[in-house]
PDB file of C-alpha atoms in Angstrom:
ATOM      1  CA  MET A  16       0.000   0.000   0.000  1.00  0.00           C
ATOM      2  CA  LYS A  17       1.319   3.423  -0.978  1.00  0.00           C
ATOM      3  CA  LYS A  18       1.506   5.602   2.102  1.00  0.00           C
ATOM      4  CA  ILE A  19       0.024   9.116   2.262  1.00  0.00           C
ATOM      5  CA  ARG A  20       2.953  11.462   2.855  1.00  0.00           C
ATOM      6  CA  ILE A  21       2.079  14.277   5.279  1.00  0.00           C
ATOM      7  CA  LEU A  22       3.787  17.546   6.170  1.00  0.00           C
ATOM      8  CA  ILE A  23       2.624  19.429   9.291  1.00  0.00           C
ATOM      9  CA  VAL A  24       2.833  23.244   9.218  1.00  0.00           C
ATOM     10  CA  GLU A  25       2.131  24.666  12.677  1.00  0.00           C
ATOM     11  CA  ASP A  26       3.917  27.260  14.820  1.00  0.00           C
ATOM     12  CA  HIS A  27       3.092  25.563  18.142  1.00  0.00           C
ATOM     13  CA  GLU A  28       5.223  22.489  18.800  1.00  0.00           C
ATOM     14  CA  VAL A  29       2.740  21.086  21.308  1.00  0.00           C
ATOM     15  CA  VAL A  30       0.115  20.953  18.521  1.00  0.00           C
ATOM     16  CA  ILE A  31       2.621  19.276  16.189  1.00  0.00           C
ATOM     17  CA  LYS A  32       3.226  16.597  18.841  1.00  0.00           C
ATOM     18  CA  GLY A  33      -0.522  16.140  19.224  1.00  0.00           C
ATOM     19  CA  ILE A  34      -1.026  15.637  15.485  1.00  0.00           C
ATOM     20  CA  LYS A  35       1.910  13.203  15.331  1.00  0.00           C
ATOM     21  CA  THR A  36       0.470  11.198  18.237  1.00  0.00           C
ATOM     22  CA  LEU A  37      -2.904  11.097  16.472  1.00  0.00           C
ATOM     23  CA  LEU A  38      -1.553   9.961  13.085  1.00  0.00           C
ATOM     24  CA  GLU A  39       1.197   7.534  14.103  1.00  0.00           C
ATOM     25  CA  PRO A  40      -1.107   4.511  14.738  1.00  0.00           C
ATOM     26  CA  TYR A  41      -2.279   4.591  11.096  1.00  0.00           C
ATOM     27  CA  ASP A  42       0.087   2.525   8.937  1.00  0.00           C
ATOM     28  CA  GLU A  43      -1.114   4.165   5.723  1.00  0.00           C
ATOM     29  CA  LEU A  44      -0.112   7.639   6.970  1.00  0.00           C
ATOM     30  CA  GLU A  45       3.514   8.785   6.997  1.00  0.00           C
ATOM     31  CA  ILE A  46       4.595  12.065   8.610  1.00  0.00           C
ATOM     32  CA  VAL A  47       7.545  13.162   6.489  1.00  0.00           C
ATOM     33  CA  GLY A  48       8.291  16.383   8.370  1.00  0.00           C
ATOM     34  CA  TYR A  49       7.036  19.558   9.966  1.00  0.00           C
ATOM     35  CA  ALA A  50       7.551  23.314   9.624  1.00  0.00           C
ATOM     36  CA  LEU A  51       7.080  26.147  12.106  1.00  0.00           C
ATOM     37  CA  ASP A  52       6.600  29.023   9.641  1.00  0.00           C
ATOM     38  CA  SER A  53       5.835  29.832   6.009  1.00  0.00           C
ATOM     39  CA  GLU A  54       9.428  29.982   4.784  1.00  0.00           C
ATOM     40  CA  GLU A  55      10.274  26.609   6.287  1.00  0.00           C
ATOM     41  CA  ALA A  56       6.994  25.221   4.949  1.00  0.00           C
ATOM     42  CA  MET A  57       7.888  26.073   1.343  1.00  0.00           C
ATOM     43  CA  GLN A  58      11.380  24.635   1.783  1.00  0.00           C
ATOM     44  CA  LYS A  59       9.950  21.386   3.149  1.00  0.00           C
ATOM     45  CA  VAL A  60       7.325  21.122   0.399  1.00  0.00           C
ATOM     46  CA  GLU A  61      10.067  21.527  -2.223  1.00  0.00           C
ATOM     47  CA  GLU A  62      12.338  19.030  -0.481  1.00  0.00           C
ATOM     48  CA  LEU A  63       9.829  16.385   0.631  1.00  0.00           C
ATOM     49  CA  ARG A  64       6.982  16.670  -1.918  1.00  0.00           C
ATOM     50  CA  PRO A  65       4.216  15.582   0.488  1.00  0.00           C
ATOM     51  CA  ASP A  66       0.775  14.452  -0.661  1.00  0.00           C
ATOM     52  CA  ILE A  67      -0.963  16.376   2.136  1.00  0.00           C
ATOM     53  CA  VAL A  68      -0.047  19.504   4.092  1.00  0.00           C
ATOM     54  CA  ILE A  69      -1.860  19.895   7.426  1.00  0.00           C
ATOM     55  CA  MET A  70      -1.625  23.587   8.182  1.00  0.00           C
ATOM     56  CA  ASP A  71      -2.842  26.236  10.603  1.00  0.00           C
ATOM     57  CA  ILE A  72      -4.306  29.335   8.929  1.00  0.00           C
ATOM     58  CA  ASN A  73      -2.702  31.561  11.547  1.00  0.00           C
ATOM     59  CA  LEU A  74       1.062  31.468  10.908  1.00  0.00           C
ATOM     60  CA  PRO A  75       3.666  34.096  11.852  1.00  0.00           C
ATOM     61  CA  GLU A  76       4.647  36.689   9.210  1.00  0.00           C
ATOM     62  CA  VAL A  77       2.906  35.079   6.216  1.00  0.00           C
ATOM     63  CA  SER A  78      -0.597  33.638   6.667  1.00  0.00           C
ATOM     64  CA  GLY A  79      -1.537  30.054   5.927  1.00  0.00           C
ATOM     65  CA  ILE A  80      -3.759  31.324   3.104  1.00  0.00           C
ATOM     66  CA  GLU A  81      -0.801  32.931   1.319  1.00  0.00           C
ATOM     67  CA  VAL A  82       1.240  29.770   1.843  1.00  0.00           C
ATOM     68  CA  THR A  83      -1.637  27.763   0.337  1.00  0.00           C
ATOM     69  CA  GLU A  84      -1.562  29.944  -2.771  1.00  0.00           C
ATOM     70  CA  MET A  85       2.180  29.381  -3.141  1.00  0.00           C
ATOM     71  CA  ILE A  86       1.848  25.626  -2.643  1.00  0.00           C
ATOM     72  CA  THR A  87      -1.059  25.137  -5.049  1.00  0.00           C
ATOM     73  CA  SER A  88       0.586  27.329  -7.696  1.00  0.00           C
ATOM     74  CA  ASN A  89       3.937  25.563  -7.597  1.00  0.00           C
ATOM     75  CA  TYR A  90       3.026  22.050  -6.430  1.00  0.00           C
ATOM     76  CA  PRO A  91      -0.489  21.268  -7.748  1.00  0.00           C
ATOM     77  CA  LEU A  92      -0.369  17.625  -6.620  1.00  0.00           C
ATOM     78  CA  CYS A  93       0.076  18.716  -2.997  1.00  0.00           C
ATOM     79  CA  LYS A  94      -3.230  19.247  -1.167  1.00  0.00           C
ATOM     80  CA  VAL A  95      -3.745  21.505   1.857  1.00  0.00           C
ATOM     81  CA  ILE A  96      -5.963  20.780   4.869  1.00  0.00           C
ATOM     82  CA  TYR A  97      -6.499  23.560   7.406  1.00  0.00           C
ATOM     83  CA  TYR A  98      -6.349  22.331  10.999  1.00  0.00           C
ATOM     84  CA  THR A  99      -7.105  25.505  12.879  1.00  0.00           C
ATOM     85  CA  SER A 100      -8.962  27.254  15.662  1.00  0.00           C
ATOM     86  CA  HIS A 101     -10.343  29.852  13.222  1.00  0.00           C
ATOM     87  CA  VAL A 102     -14.053  29.614  12.456  1.00  0.00           C
ATOM     88  CA  ASP A 103     -14.404  32.896  10.546  1.00  0.00           C
ATOM     89  CA  GLU A 104     -16.328  32.045   7.373  1.00  0.00           C
ATOM     90  CA  GLU A 105     -14.799  34.815   5.280  1.00  0.00           C
ATOM     91  CA  LEU A 106     -11.302  33.653   6.203  1.00  0.00           C
ATOM     92  CA  ILE A 107     -12.164  30.034   5.471  1.00  0.00           C
ATOM     93  CA  THR A 108     -13.671  31.041   2.127  1.00  0.00           C
ATOM     94  CA  GLN A 109     -10.428  32.806   1.222  1.00  0.00           C
ATOM     95  CA  GLY A 110      -8.556  29.644   2.153  1.00  0.00           C
ATOM     96  CA  PHE A 111     -10.621  27.472  -0.170  1.00  0.00           C
ATOM     97  CA  GLU A 112     -10.347  30.058  -2.928  1.00  0.00           C
ATOM     98  CA  ALA A 113      -6.560  29.911  -2.459  1.00  0.00           C
ATOM     99  CA  GLY A 114      -6.735  26.182  -3.216  1.00  0.00           C
ATOM    100  CA  ALA A 115      -7.259  24.409   0.112  1.00  0.00           C
ATOM    101  CA  TYR A 116      -9.042  21.062   0.011  1.00  0.00           C
ATOM    102  CA  GLY A 117     -10.087  20.623   3.629  1.00  0.00           C
ATOM    103  CA  TYR A 118     -10.952  22.400   6.866  1.00  0.00           C
ATOM    104  CA  VAL A 119     -11.033  20.737  10.292  1.00  0.00           C
ATOM    105  CA  PRO A 120     -11.456  22.818  13.483  1.00  0.00           C
ATOM    106  CA  LYS A 121      -9.092  21.831  16.292  1.00  0.00           C
ATOM    107  CA  ASN A 122     -12.031  21.297  18.642  1.00  0.00           C
ATOM    108  CA  PHE A 123     -13.449  18.531  16.454  1.00  0.00           C
ATOM    109  CA  LYS A 124     -13.044  14.824  17.211  1.00  0.00           C
ATOM    110  CA  PRO A 125      -9.598  13.542  16.165  1.00  0.00           C
ATOM    111  CA  GLN A 126     -11.197  11.040  13.790  1.00  0.00           C
ATOM    112  CA  GLU A 127     -12.442  13.955  11.663  1.00  0.00           C
ATOM    113  CA  LEU A 128      -8.864  14.821  10.720  1.00  0.00           C
ATOM    114  CA  ILE A 129      -8.150  11.207   9.731  1.00  0.00           C
ATOM    115  CA  GLU A 130     -11.287  11.185   7.577  1.00  0.00           C
ATOM    116  CA  ALA A 131     -10.302  14.514   6.013  1.00  0.00           C
ATOM    117  CA  ILE A 132      -6.847  13.198   5.094  1.00  0.00           C
ATOM    118  CA  HIS A 133      -8.260  10.170   3.269  1.00  0.00           C
ATOM    119  CA  LEU A 134     -10.973  12.111   1.443  1.00  0.00           C
ATOM    120  CA  VAL A 135      -8.650  14.931   0.399  1.00  0.00           C
ATOM    121  CA  ASN A 136      -6.005  12.454  -0.743  1.00  0.00           C
ATOM    122  CA  ASP A 137      -8.695  11.004  -3.042  1.00  0.00           C
ATOM    123  CA  GLY A 138      -9.318  14.476  -4.481  1.00  0.00           C
ATOM    124  CA  GLN A 139     -12.474  15.332  -2.525  1.00  0.00           C
ATOM    125  CA  LYS A 140     -13.193  18.471  -0.506  1.00  0.00           C
ATOM    126  CA  PHE A 141     -13.718  18.125   3.243  1.00  0.00           C
ATOM    127  CA  MET A 142     -16.039  20.770   4.698  1.00  0.00           C
ATOM    128  CA  LYS A 143     -17.739  19.167   7.689  1.00  0.00           C
ATOM    129  CA  GLY A 144     -16.262  21.777   9.979  1.00  0.00           C
ATOM    130  CA  ILE A 145     -17.706  24.733   8.089  1.00  0.00           C
ATOM    131  CA  VAL A 146     -19.832  26.885  10.394  1.00  0.00           C
ATOM    132  CA  SER A 147     -23.004  26.936   8.293  1.00  0.00           C
ATOM    133  CA  GLU A 148     -24.764  25.254   5.401  1.00  0.00           C
ATOM    134  CA  LYS A 149     -25.015  28.734   3.894  1.00  0.00           C
ATOM    135  CA  PHE A 150     -21.228  28.827   3.517  1.00  0.00           C
ATOM    136  CA  ILE A 151     -21.120  25.433   1.800  1.00  0.00           C
ATOM    137  CA  SER A 152     -23.932  26.448  -0.560  1.00  0.00           C
ATOM    138  CA  SER A 153     -22.231  29.747  -1.377  1.00  0.00           C
ATOM    139  CA  TYR A 154     -18.841  28.104  -1.956  1.00  0.00           C
ATOM    140  CA  LEU A 155     -20.190  25.339  -4.177  1.00  0.00           C
ATOM    141  CA  LYS A 156     -22.188  27.889  -6.163  1.00  0.00           C
ATOM    142  CA  SER A 157     -19.068  30.005  -6.760  1.00  0.00           C
ATOM    143  CA  GLU A 158     -17.125  26.895  -7.838  1.00  0.00           C
ATOM    144  CA  LYS A 159     -19.912  25.943 -10.257  1.00  0.00           C
ATOM    145  CA  GLU A 160     -20.054  29.446 -11.713  1.00  0.00           C
ATOM    146  CA  LYS A 161     -16.258  29.499 -12.089  1.00  0.00           C
ATOM    147  CA  LYS A 162     -16.331  26.185 -13.969  1.00  0.00           C
ATOM    148  CA  MET A 163     -19.207  27.350 -16.143  1.00  0.00           C
ATOM    149  CA  LYS A 164     -17.269  30.463 -17.143  1.00  0.00           C
ATOM    150  CA  GLN A 165     -14.186  28.386 -17.907  1.00  0.00           C
ATOM    151  CA  ASP A 166     -16.260  26.067 -20.117  1.00  0.00           C
ATOM    152  CA  ILE A 167     -17.956  28.842 -22.124  1.00  0.00           C
ATOM    153  CA  PRO A 168     -16.740  28.682 -25.743  1.00  0.00           C
ATOM    154  CA  LEU A 169     -15.454  31.990 -27.096  1.00  0.00           C
ATOM    155  CA  SER A 170     -14.853  32.602 -30.760  1.00  0.00           C
ATOM    156  CA  GLU A 171     -11.330  33.203 -32.035  1.00  0.00           C
ATOM    157  CA  ARG A 172     -12.166  36.867 -32.713  1.00  0.00           C
ATOM    158  CA  GLU A 173     -13.667  37.319 -29.229  1.00  0.00           C
ATOM    159  CA  LEU A 174     -10.488  35.886 -27.694  1.00  0.00           C
ATOM    160  CA  GLU A 175      -8.376  38.293 -29.755  1.00  0.00           C
ATOM    161  CA  VAL A 176     -10.457  41.281 -28.641  1.00  0.00           C
ATOM    162  CA  LEU A 177     -10.339  40.122 -25.019  1.00  0.00           C
ATOM    163  CA  LYS A 178      -6.577  39.649 -25.142  1.00  0.00           C
ATOM    164  CA  HIS A 179      -5.880  43.095 -26.627  1.00  0.00           C
ATOM    165  CA  MET A 180      -8.368  44.790 -24.320  1.00  0.00           C
ATOM    166  CA  SER A 181      -6.737  43.136 -21.295  1.00  0.00           C
ATOM    167  CA  GLN A 182      -3.393  44.516 -22.451  1.00  0.00           C
ATOM    168  CA  GLY A 183      -4.794  48.041 -22.144  1.00  0.00           C
ATOM    169  CA  LEU A 184      -5.531  48.803 -25.808  1.00  0.00           C
ATOM    170  CA  SER A 185      -8.365  51.197 -26.608  1.00  0.00           C
ATOM    171  CA  ASN A 186     -11.265  50.241 -28.900  1.00  0.00           C
ATOM    172  CA  LYS A 187      -9.649  52.199 -31.731  1.00  0.00           C
ATOM    173  CA  GLN A 188      -6.266  50.525 -31.214  1.00  0.00           C
ATOM    174  CA  ILE A 189      -7.913  47.098 -31.203  1.00  0.00           C
ATOM    175  CA  ALA A 190      -9.859  47.968 -34.343  1.00  0.00           C
ATOM    176  CA  ASP A 191      -6.692  49.105 -36.134  1.00  0.00           C
ATOM    177  CA  LYS A 192      -4.776  46.019 -35.027  1.00  0.00           C
ATOM    178  CA  LEU A 193      -7.471  43.579 -36.166  1.00  0.00           C
ATOM    179  CA  PHE A 194      -8.528  45.580 -39.257  1.00  0.00           C
ATOM    180  CA  ILE A 195     -12.136  45.864 -38.087  1.00  0.00           C
ATOM    181  CA  SER A 196     -14.382  48.802 -37.201  1.00  0.00           C
ATOM    182  CA  ILE A 197     -14.663  50.305 -33.720  1.00  0.00           C
ATOM    183  CA  ARG A 198     -18.332  49.354 -33.760  1.00  0.00           C
ATOM    184  CA  THR A 199     -17.386  45.710 -34.359  1.00  0.00           C
ATOM    185  CA  VAL A 200     -14.971  45.833 -31.418  1.00  0.00           C
ATOM    186  CA  GLU A 201     -17.763  47.192 -29.218  1.00  0.00           C
ATOM    187  CA  THR A 202     -20.073  44.422 -30.424  1.00  0.00           C
ATOM    188  CA  HIS A 203     -17.500  41.768 -29.515  1.00  0.00           C
ATOM    189  CA  LYS A 204     -17.054  43.318 -26.046  1.00  0.00           C
ATOM    190  CA  HIS A 205     -20.828  43.347 -25.550  1.00  0.00           C
ATOM    191  CA  ASN A 206     -21.052  39.690 -26.598  1.00  0.00           C
ATOM    192  CA  LEU A 207     -18.184  38.752 -24.261  1.00  0.00           C
ATOM    193  CA  MET A 208     -19.926  40.359 -21.288  1.00  0.00           C
ATOM    194  CA  LYS A 209     -23.221  38.697 -22.178  1.00  0.00           C
ATOM    195  CA  LYS A 210     -21.664  35.236 -22.589  1.00  0.00           C
ATOM    196  CA  LEU A 211     -19.632  35.448 -19.407  1.00  0.00           C
ATOM    197  CA  ASN A 212     -22.279  37.240 -17.339  1.00  0.00           C
ATOM    198  CA  ILE A 213     -19.742  39.996 -16.637  1.00  0.00           C
ATOM    199  CA  TYR A 214     -20.611  43.668 -16.395  1.00  0.00           C
ATOM    200  CA  SER A 215     -17.354  45.640 -16.511  1.00  0.00           C
ATOM    201  CA  THR A 216     -14.055  45.831 -18.371  1.00  0.00           C
ATOM    202  CA  ALA A 217     -12.193  45.193 -15.115  1.00  0.00           C
ATOM    203  CA  GLU A 218     -14.025  41.882 -14.639  1.00  0.00           C
ATOM    204  CA  LEU A 219     -13.192  40.884 -18.220  1.00  0.00           C
ATOM    205  CA  VAL A 220      -9.509  41.509 -17.504  1.00  0.00           C
ATOM    206  CA  ILE A 221      -9.710  39.383 -14.331  1.00  0.00           C
ATOM    207  CA  TYR A 222     -11.406  36.612 -16.342  1.00  0.00           C
ATOM    208  CA  ALA A 223      -8.607  36.776 -18.945  1.00  0.00           C
ATOM    209  CA  ILE A 224      -5.945  36.461 -16.243  1.00  0.00           C
ATOM    210  CA  GLN A 225      -7.703  33.616 -14.388  1.00  0.00           C
ATOM    211  CA  ASN A 226      -8.111  31.640 -17.599  1.00  0.00           C
ATOM    212  CA  ASN A 227      -4.553  32.227 -18.856  1.00  0.00           C
ATOM    213  CA  ILE A 228      -5.694  34.242 -21.869  1.00  0.00           C
ATOM    214  CA  ILE A 229      -3.062  36.766 -20.878  1.00  0.00           C
ATOM    215  CA  LYS A 230      -0.022  36.386 -18.625  1.00  0.00           C
ATOM    216  CA  ILE A 231       0.953  38.836 -15.905  1.00  0.00           C
TER     217      ILE A 231
END
C-alpha cells in the first residue's frame, strides 16, 4: 500500500506533537516532516513533496492562506488541509479560494482529521467543519459558476479582442490592429460580457488572467 505522505505546518510544537500522536497509529499515513513558519513550509514542500499539508491558517509573518496559494501554484499535486482554531467564514472562504481542500477545526473529534486526510487524498473536498450550510452552498455555487465560465466557448475573434483589451488597448487601437471597425470591437465586447455574465471591463480583464488568456 502506498503511504500518504504528510507535512505538518504549525507554529506551536505542542500541537505538532498532538497531530503526530494522532496519526502515528495509522500505517497508511507517513509524517515526512514539519515546519514552524511559512518559509520553512515552502522549503519542506520543495524538499519532501508531500501528498498532504496539514496547516494552521494563523502562521507568523505570512498567513496560511498565502502559503496555500504558493503551494497550489507551484506544487499542484500537494493538497492543503487547514487544521485551525479559526471559524471565521470569510477567512475560510479565502482559504478554499486559495486552493485548500479541507478544513477541520481543532475542537473537532480527532477522527475527523483522519477522515479529512483520506478524502482529500482522493481528491475530494472536506467541509464538515464549516460553520453553516449557507457557507457550503455559497462556496459550491461560486465553484460551479467558475467552472461554467471556464467552459464557455469563445470565438477566435472574441479571444483576440479580449486579449488586446486586457493589455490596455483602446477600442480604436484594437480595431486598427485587427482591421475591423470600432463598432465591431464594441459588439465583440458586448457579446463577451453577455456570454460570461460579466458587467465591466475590469471583470473581463480578471477573467482573462484567471483563464490564462493573458499572462501577468
